[in-house]
PDB file of N, CA and C in Angstrom:
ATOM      1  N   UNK A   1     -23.165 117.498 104.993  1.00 57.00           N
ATOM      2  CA  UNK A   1     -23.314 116.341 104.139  1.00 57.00           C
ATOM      3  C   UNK A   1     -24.659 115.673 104.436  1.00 57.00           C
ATOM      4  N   UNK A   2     -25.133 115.222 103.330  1.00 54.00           N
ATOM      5  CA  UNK A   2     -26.397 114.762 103.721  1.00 54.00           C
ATOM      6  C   UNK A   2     -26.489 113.189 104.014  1.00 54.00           C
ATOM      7  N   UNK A   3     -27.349 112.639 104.709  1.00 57.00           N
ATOM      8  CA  UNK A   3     -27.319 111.391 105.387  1.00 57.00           C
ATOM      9  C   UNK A   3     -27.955 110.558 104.398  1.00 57.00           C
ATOM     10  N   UNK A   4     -27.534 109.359 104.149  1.00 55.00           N
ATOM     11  CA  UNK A   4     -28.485 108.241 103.433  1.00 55.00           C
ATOM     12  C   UNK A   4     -30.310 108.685 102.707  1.00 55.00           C
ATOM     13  N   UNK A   5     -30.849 108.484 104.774  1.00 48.00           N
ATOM     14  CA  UNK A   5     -32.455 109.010 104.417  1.00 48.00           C
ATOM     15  C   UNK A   5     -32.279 110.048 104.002  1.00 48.00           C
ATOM     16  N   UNK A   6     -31.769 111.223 103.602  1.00 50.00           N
ATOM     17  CA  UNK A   6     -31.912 112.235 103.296  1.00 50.00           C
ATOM     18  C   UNK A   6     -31.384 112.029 101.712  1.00 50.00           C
ATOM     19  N   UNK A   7     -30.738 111.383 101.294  1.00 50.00           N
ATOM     20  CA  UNK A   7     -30.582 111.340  99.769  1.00 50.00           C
ATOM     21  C   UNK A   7     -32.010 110.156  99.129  1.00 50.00           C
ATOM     22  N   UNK A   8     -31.989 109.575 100.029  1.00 49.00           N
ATOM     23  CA  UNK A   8     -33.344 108.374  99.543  1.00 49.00           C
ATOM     24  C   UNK A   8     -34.325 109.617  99.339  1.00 49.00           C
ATOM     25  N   UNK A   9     -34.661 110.130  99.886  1.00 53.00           N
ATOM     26  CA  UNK A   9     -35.806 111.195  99.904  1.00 53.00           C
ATOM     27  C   UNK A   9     -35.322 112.049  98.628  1.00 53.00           C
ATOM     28  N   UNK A  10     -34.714 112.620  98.495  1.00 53.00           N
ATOM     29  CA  UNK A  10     -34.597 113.667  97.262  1.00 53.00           C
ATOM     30  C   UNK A  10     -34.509 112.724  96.004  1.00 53.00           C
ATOM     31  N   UNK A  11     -33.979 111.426  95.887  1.00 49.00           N
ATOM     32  CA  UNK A  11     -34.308 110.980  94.587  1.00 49.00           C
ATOM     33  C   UNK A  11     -35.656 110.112  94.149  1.00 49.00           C
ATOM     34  N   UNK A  12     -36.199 109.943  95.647  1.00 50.00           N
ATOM     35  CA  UNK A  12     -37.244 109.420  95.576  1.00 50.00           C
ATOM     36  C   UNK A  12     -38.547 110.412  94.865  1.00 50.00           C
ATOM     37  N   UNK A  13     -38.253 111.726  95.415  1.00 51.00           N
ATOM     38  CA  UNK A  13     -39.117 113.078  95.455  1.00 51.00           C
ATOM     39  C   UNK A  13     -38.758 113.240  93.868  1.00 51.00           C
ATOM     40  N   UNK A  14     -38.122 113.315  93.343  1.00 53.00           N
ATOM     41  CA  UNK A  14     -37.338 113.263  91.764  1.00 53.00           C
ATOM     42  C   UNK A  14     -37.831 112.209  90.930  1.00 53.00           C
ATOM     43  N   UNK A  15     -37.547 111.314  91.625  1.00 52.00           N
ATOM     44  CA  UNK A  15     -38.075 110.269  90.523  1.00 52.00           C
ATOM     45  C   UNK A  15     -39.902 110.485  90.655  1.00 52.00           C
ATOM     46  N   UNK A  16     -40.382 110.493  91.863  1.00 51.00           N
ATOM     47  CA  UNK A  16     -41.959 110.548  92.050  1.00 51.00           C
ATOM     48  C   UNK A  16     -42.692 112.155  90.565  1.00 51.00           C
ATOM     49  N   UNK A  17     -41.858 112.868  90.836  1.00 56.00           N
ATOM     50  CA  UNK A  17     -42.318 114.193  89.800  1.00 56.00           C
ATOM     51  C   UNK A  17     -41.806 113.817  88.200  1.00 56.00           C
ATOM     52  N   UNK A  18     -40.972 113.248  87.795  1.00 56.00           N
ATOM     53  CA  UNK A  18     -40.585 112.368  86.626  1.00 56.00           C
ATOM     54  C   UNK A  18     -41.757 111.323  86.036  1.00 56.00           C
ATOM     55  N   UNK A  19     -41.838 110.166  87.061  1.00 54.00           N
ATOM     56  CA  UNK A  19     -43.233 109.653  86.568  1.00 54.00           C
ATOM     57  C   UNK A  19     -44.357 110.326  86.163  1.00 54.00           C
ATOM     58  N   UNK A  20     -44.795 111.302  87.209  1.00 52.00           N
ATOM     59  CA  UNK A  20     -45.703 112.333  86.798  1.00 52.00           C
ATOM     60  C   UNK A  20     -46.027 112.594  85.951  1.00 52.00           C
ATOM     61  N   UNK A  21     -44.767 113.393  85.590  1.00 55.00           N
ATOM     62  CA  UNK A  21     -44.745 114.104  84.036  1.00 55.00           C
ATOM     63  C   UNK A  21     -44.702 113.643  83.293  1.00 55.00           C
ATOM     64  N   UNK A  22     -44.029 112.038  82.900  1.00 54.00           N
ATOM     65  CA  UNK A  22     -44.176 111.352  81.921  1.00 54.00           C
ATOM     66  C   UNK A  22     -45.389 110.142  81.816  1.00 54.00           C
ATOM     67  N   UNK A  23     -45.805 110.081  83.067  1.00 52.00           N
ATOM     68  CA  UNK A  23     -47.549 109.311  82.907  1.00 52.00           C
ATOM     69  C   UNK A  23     -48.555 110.261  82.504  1.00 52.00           C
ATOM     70  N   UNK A  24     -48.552 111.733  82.777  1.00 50.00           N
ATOM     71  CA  UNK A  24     -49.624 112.367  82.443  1.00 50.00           C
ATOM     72  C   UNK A  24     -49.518 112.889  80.878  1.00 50.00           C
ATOM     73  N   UNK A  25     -48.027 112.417  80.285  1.00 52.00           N
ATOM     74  CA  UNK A  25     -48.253 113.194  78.808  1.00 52.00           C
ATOM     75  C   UNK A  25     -47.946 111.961  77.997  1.00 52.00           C
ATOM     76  N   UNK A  26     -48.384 110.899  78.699  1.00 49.00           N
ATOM     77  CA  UNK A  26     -48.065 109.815  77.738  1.00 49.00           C
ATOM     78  C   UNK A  26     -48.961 108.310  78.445  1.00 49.00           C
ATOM     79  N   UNK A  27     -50.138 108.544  78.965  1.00 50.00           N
ATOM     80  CA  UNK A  27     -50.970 108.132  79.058  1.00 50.00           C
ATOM     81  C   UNK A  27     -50.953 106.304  78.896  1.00 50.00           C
ATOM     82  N   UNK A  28     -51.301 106.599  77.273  1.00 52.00           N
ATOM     83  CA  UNK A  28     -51.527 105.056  76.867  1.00 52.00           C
ATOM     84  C   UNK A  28     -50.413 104.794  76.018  1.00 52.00           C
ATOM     85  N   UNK A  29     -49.170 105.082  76.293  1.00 54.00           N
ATOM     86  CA  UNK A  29     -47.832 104.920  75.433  1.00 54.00           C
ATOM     87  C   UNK A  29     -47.618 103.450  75.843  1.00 54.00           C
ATOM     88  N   UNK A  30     -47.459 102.354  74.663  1.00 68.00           N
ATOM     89  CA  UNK A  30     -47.417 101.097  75.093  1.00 68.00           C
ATOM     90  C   UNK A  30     -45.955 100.743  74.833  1.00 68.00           C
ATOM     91  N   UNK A  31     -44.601 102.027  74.105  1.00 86.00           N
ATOM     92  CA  UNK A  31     -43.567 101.301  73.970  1.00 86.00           C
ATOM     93  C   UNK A  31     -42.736 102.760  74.329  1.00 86.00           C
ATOM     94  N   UNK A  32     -41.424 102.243  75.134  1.00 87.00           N
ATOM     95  CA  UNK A  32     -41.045 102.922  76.451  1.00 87.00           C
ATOM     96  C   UNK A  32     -39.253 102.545  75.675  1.00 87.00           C
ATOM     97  N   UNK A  33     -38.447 104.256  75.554  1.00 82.00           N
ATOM     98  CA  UNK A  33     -36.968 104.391  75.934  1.00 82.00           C
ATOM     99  C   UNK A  33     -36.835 103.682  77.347  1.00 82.00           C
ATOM    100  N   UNK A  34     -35.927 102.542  77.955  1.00 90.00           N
ATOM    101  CA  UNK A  34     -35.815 102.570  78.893  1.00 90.00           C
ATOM    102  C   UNK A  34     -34.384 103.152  79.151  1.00 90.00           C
ATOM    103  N   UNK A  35     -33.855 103.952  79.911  1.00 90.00           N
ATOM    104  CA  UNK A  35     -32.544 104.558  80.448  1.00 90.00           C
ATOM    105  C   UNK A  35     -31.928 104.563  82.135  1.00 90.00           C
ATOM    106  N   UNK A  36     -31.162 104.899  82.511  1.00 90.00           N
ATOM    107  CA  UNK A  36     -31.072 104.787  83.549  1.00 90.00           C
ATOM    108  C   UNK A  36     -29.864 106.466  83.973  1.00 90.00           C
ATOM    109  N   UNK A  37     -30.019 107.147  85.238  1.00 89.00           N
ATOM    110  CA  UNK A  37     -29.571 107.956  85.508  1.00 89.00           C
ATOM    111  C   UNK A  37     -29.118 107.891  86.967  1.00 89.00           C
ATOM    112  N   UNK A  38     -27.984 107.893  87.212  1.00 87.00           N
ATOM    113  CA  UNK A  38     -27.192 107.541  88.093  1.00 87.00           C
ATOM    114  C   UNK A  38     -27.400 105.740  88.680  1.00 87.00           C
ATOM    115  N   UNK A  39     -28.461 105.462  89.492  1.00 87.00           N
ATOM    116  CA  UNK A  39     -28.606 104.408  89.567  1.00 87.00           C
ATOM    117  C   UNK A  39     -30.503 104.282  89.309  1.00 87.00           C
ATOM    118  N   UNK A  40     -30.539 105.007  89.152  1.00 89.00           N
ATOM    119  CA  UNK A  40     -32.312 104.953  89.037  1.00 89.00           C
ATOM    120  C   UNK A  40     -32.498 104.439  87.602  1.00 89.00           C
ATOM    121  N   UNK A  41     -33.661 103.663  87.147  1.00 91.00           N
ATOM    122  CA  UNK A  41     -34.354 103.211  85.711  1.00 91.00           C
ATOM    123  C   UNK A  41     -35.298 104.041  85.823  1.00 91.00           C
ATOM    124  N   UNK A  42     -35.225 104.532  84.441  1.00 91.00           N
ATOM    125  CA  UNK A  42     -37.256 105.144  84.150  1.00 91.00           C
ATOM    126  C   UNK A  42     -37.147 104.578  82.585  1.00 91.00           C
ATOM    127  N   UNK A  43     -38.448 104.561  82.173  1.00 90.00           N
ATOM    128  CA  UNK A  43     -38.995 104.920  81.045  1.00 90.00           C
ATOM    129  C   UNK A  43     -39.427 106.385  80.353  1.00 90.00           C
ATOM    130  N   UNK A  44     -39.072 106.718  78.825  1.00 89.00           N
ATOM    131  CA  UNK A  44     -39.589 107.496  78.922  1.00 89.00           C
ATOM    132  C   UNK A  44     -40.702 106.581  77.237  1.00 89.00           C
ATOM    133  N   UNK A  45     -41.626 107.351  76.887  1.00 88.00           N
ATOM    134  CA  UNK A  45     -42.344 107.049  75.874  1.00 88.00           C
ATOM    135  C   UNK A  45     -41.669 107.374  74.540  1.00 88.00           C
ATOM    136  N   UNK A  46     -41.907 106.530  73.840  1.00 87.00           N
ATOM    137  CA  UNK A  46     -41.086 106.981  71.899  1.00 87.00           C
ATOM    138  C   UNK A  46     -41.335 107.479  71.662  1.00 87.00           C
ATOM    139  N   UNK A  47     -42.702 108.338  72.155  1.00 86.00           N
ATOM    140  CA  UNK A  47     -42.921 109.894  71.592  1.00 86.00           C
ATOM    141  C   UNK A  47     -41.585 111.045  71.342  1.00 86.00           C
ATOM    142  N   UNK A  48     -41.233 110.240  72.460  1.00 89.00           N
ATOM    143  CA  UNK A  48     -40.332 111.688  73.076  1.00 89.00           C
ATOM    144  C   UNK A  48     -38.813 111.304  72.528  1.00 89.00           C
ATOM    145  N   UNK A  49     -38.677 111.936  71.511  1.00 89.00           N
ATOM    146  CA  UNK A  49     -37.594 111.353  70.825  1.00 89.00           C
ATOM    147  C   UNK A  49     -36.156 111.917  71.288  1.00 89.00           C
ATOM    148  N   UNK A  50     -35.478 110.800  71.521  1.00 91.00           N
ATOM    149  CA  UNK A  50     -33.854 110.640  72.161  1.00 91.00           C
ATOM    150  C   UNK A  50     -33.128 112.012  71.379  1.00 91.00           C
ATOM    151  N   UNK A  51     -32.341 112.193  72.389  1.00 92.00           N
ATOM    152  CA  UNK A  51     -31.104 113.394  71.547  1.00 92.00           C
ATOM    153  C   UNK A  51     -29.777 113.213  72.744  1.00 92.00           C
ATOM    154  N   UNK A  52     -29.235 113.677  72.081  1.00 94.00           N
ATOM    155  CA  UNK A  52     -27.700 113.714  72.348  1.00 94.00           C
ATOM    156  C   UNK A  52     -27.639 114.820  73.416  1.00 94.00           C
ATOM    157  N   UNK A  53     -27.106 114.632  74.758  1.00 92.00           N
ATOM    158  CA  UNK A  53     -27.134 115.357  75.797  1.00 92.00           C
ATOM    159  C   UNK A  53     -26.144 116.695  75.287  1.00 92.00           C
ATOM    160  N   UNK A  54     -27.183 117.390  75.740  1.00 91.00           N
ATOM    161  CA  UNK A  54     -25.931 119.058  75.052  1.00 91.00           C
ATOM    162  C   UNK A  54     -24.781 119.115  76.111  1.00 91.00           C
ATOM    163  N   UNK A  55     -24.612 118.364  77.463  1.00 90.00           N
ATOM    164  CA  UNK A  55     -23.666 119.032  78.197  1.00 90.00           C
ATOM    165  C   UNK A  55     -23.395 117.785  78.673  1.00 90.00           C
ATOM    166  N   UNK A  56     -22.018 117.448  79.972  1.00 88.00           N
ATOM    167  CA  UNK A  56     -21.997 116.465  80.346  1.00 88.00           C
ATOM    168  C   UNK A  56     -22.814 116.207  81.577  1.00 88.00           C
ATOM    169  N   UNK A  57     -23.551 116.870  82.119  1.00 87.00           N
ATOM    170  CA  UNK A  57     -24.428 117.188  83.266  1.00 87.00           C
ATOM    171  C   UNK A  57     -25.818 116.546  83.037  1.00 87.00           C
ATOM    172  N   UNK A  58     -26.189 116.634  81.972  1.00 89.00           N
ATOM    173  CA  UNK A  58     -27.130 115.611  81.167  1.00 89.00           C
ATOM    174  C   UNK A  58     -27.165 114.631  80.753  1.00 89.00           C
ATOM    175  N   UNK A  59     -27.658 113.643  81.583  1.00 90.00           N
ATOM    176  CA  UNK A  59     -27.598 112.312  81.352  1.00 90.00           C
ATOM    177  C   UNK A  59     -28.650 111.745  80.442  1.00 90.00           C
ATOM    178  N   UNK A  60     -29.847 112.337  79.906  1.00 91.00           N
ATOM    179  CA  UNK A  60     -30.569 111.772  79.645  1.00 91.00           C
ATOM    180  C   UNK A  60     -31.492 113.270  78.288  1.00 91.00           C
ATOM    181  N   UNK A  61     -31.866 112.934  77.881  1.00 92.00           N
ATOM    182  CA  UNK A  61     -32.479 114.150  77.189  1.00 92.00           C
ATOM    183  C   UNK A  61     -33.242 113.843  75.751  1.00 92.00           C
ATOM    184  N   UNK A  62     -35.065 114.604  75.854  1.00 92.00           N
ATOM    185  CA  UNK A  62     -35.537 114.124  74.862  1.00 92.00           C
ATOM    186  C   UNK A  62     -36.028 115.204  74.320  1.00 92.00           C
ATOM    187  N   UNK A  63     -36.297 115.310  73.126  1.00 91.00           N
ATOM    188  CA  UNK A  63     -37.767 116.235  72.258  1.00 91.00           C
ATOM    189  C   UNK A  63     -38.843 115.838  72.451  1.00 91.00           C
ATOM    190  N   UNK A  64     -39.721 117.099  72.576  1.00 89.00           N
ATOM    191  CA  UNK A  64     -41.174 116.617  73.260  1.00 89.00           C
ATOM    192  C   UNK A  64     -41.815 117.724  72.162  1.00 89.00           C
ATOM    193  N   UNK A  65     -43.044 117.389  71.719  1.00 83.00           N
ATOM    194  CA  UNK A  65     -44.064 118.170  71.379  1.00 83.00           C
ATOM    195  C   UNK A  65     -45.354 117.696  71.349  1.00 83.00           C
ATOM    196  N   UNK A  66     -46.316 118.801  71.080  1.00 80.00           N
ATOM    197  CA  UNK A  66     -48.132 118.498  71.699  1.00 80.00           C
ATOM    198  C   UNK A  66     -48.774 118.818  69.829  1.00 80.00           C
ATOM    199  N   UNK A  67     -49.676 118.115  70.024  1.00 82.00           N
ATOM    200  CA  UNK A  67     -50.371 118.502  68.606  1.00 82.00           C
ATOM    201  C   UNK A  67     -50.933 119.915  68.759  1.00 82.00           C
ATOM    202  N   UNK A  68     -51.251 120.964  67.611  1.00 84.00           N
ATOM    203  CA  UNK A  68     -51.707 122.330  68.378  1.00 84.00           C
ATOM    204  C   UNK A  68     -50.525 123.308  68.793  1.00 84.00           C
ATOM    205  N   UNK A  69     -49.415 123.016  69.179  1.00 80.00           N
ATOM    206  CA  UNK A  69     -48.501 123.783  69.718  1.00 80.00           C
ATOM    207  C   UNK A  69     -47.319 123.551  68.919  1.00 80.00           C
ATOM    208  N   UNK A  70     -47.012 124.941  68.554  1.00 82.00           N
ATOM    209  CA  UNK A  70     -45.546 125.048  67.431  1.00 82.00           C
ATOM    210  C   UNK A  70     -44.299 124.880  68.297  1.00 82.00           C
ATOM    211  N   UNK A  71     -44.156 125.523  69.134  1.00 83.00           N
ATOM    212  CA  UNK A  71     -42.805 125.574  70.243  1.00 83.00           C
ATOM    213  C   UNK A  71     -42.948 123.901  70.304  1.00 83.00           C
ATOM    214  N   UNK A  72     -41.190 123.524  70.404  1.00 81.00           N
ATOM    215  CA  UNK A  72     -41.140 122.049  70.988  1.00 81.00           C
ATOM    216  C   UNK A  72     -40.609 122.558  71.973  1.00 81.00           C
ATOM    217  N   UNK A  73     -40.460 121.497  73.115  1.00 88.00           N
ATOM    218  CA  UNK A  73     -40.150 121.173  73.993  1.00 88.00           C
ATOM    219  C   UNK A  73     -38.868 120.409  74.177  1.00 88.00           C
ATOM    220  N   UNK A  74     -38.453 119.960  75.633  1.00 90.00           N
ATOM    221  CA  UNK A  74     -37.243 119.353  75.720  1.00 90.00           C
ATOM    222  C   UNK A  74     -37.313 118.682  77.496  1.00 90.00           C
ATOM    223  N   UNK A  75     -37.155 117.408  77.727  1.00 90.00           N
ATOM    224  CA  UNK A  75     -37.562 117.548  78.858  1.00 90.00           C
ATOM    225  C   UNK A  75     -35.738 116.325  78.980  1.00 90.00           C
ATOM    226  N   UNK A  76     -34.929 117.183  80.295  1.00 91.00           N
ATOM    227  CA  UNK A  76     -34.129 117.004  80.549  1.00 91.00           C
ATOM    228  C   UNK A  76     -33.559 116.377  81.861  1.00 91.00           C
ATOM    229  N   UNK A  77     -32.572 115.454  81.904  1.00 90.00           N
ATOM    230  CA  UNK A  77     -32.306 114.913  83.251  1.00 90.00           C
ATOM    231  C   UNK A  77     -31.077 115.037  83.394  1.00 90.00           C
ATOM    232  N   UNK A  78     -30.806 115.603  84.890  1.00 89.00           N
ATOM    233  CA  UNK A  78     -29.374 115.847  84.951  1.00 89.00           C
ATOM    234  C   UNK A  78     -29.104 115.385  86.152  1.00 89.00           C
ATOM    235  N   UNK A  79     -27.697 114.888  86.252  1.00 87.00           N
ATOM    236  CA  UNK A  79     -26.889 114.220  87.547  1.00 87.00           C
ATOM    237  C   UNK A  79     -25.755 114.853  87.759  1.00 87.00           C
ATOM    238  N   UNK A  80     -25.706 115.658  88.486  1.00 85.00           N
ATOM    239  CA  UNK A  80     -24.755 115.723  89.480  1.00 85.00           C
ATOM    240  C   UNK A  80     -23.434 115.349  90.165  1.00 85.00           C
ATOM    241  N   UNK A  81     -23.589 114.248  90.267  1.00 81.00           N
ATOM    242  CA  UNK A  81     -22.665 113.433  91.114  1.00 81.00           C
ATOM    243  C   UNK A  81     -22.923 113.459  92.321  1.00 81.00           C
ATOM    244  N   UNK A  82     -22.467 112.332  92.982  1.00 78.00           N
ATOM    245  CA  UNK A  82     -22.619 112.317  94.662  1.00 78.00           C
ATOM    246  C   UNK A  82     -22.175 113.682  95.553  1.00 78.00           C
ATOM    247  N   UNK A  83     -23.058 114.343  96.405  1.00 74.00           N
ATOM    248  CA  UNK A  83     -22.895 115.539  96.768  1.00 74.00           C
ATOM    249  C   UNK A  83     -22.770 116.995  95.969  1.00 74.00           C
ATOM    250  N   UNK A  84     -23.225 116.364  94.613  1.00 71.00           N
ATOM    251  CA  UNK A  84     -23.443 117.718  93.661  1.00 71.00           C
ATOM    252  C   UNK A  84     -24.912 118.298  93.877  1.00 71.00           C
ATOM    253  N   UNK A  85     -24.551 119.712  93.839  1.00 66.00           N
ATOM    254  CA  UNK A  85     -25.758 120.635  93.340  1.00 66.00           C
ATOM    255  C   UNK A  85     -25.820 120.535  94.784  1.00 66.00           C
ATOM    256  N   UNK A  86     -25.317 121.063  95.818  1.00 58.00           N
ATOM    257  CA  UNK A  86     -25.597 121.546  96.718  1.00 58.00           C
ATOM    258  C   UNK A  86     -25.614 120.695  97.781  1.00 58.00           C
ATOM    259  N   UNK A  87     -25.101 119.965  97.733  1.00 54.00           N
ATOM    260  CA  UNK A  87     -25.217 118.068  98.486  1.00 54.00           C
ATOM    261  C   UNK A  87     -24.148 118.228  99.541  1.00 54.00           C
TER     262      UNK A  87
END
C-alpha cells in the first residue's frame, strides 16, 4: 500500500504533465472548462470541446484538434479509485 507522500507524489507528477500539455497547446486560451477529478481542479481550454466519458473510468474527456491535421484527437482523464491501477 502506498503511503500518503507517496500518493502526493504521483498526483502531483500527474497533475504537473496535465498542465503541460494543456499550457503548451493552449497558450493564450483566455476561457477555461473548469472540472475536477478525484479531488484535484484543472482547467482545460474551450478549444477542447467536452464529451461524454465513454467508460466509467473516465472522469473527464475532451476533443482536441490542430489546424493542418485531419486526425482528431482526444485527450483523456481517468481515476481509479483509491488504491486503483496498481495502488
Amino acid at each position: 500500500m502506498k503511503t500518503p507522500v507517496e500518493k502526493y507524489r504521483i498526483v502531483t507528477y500527474v497533475a504537473f504533465i496535465v498542465t503541460f500539455v494543456m499550457s503548451s497547446s493552449a497558450v493564450y486560451a483566455s476561457e477555461f472548462h473548469d472540472f475536477v477529478v478525484s479531488d484535484t481542479k484543472f482547467k482545460a481550454p474551450v478549444s477542447w470541446g467536452k464529451m461524454k466519458p465513454a467508460s466509467s473510468m473516465r472522469k473527464a474527456q475532451f476533443a482536441v484538434s490542430r489546424d493542418g491535421i485531419t486526425d482528431k484527437g482526444e485527450v483523456v482523464f481517468f481515476y481509479f479509485g483509491p488504491g486503483g491501477a496498481g495502488g
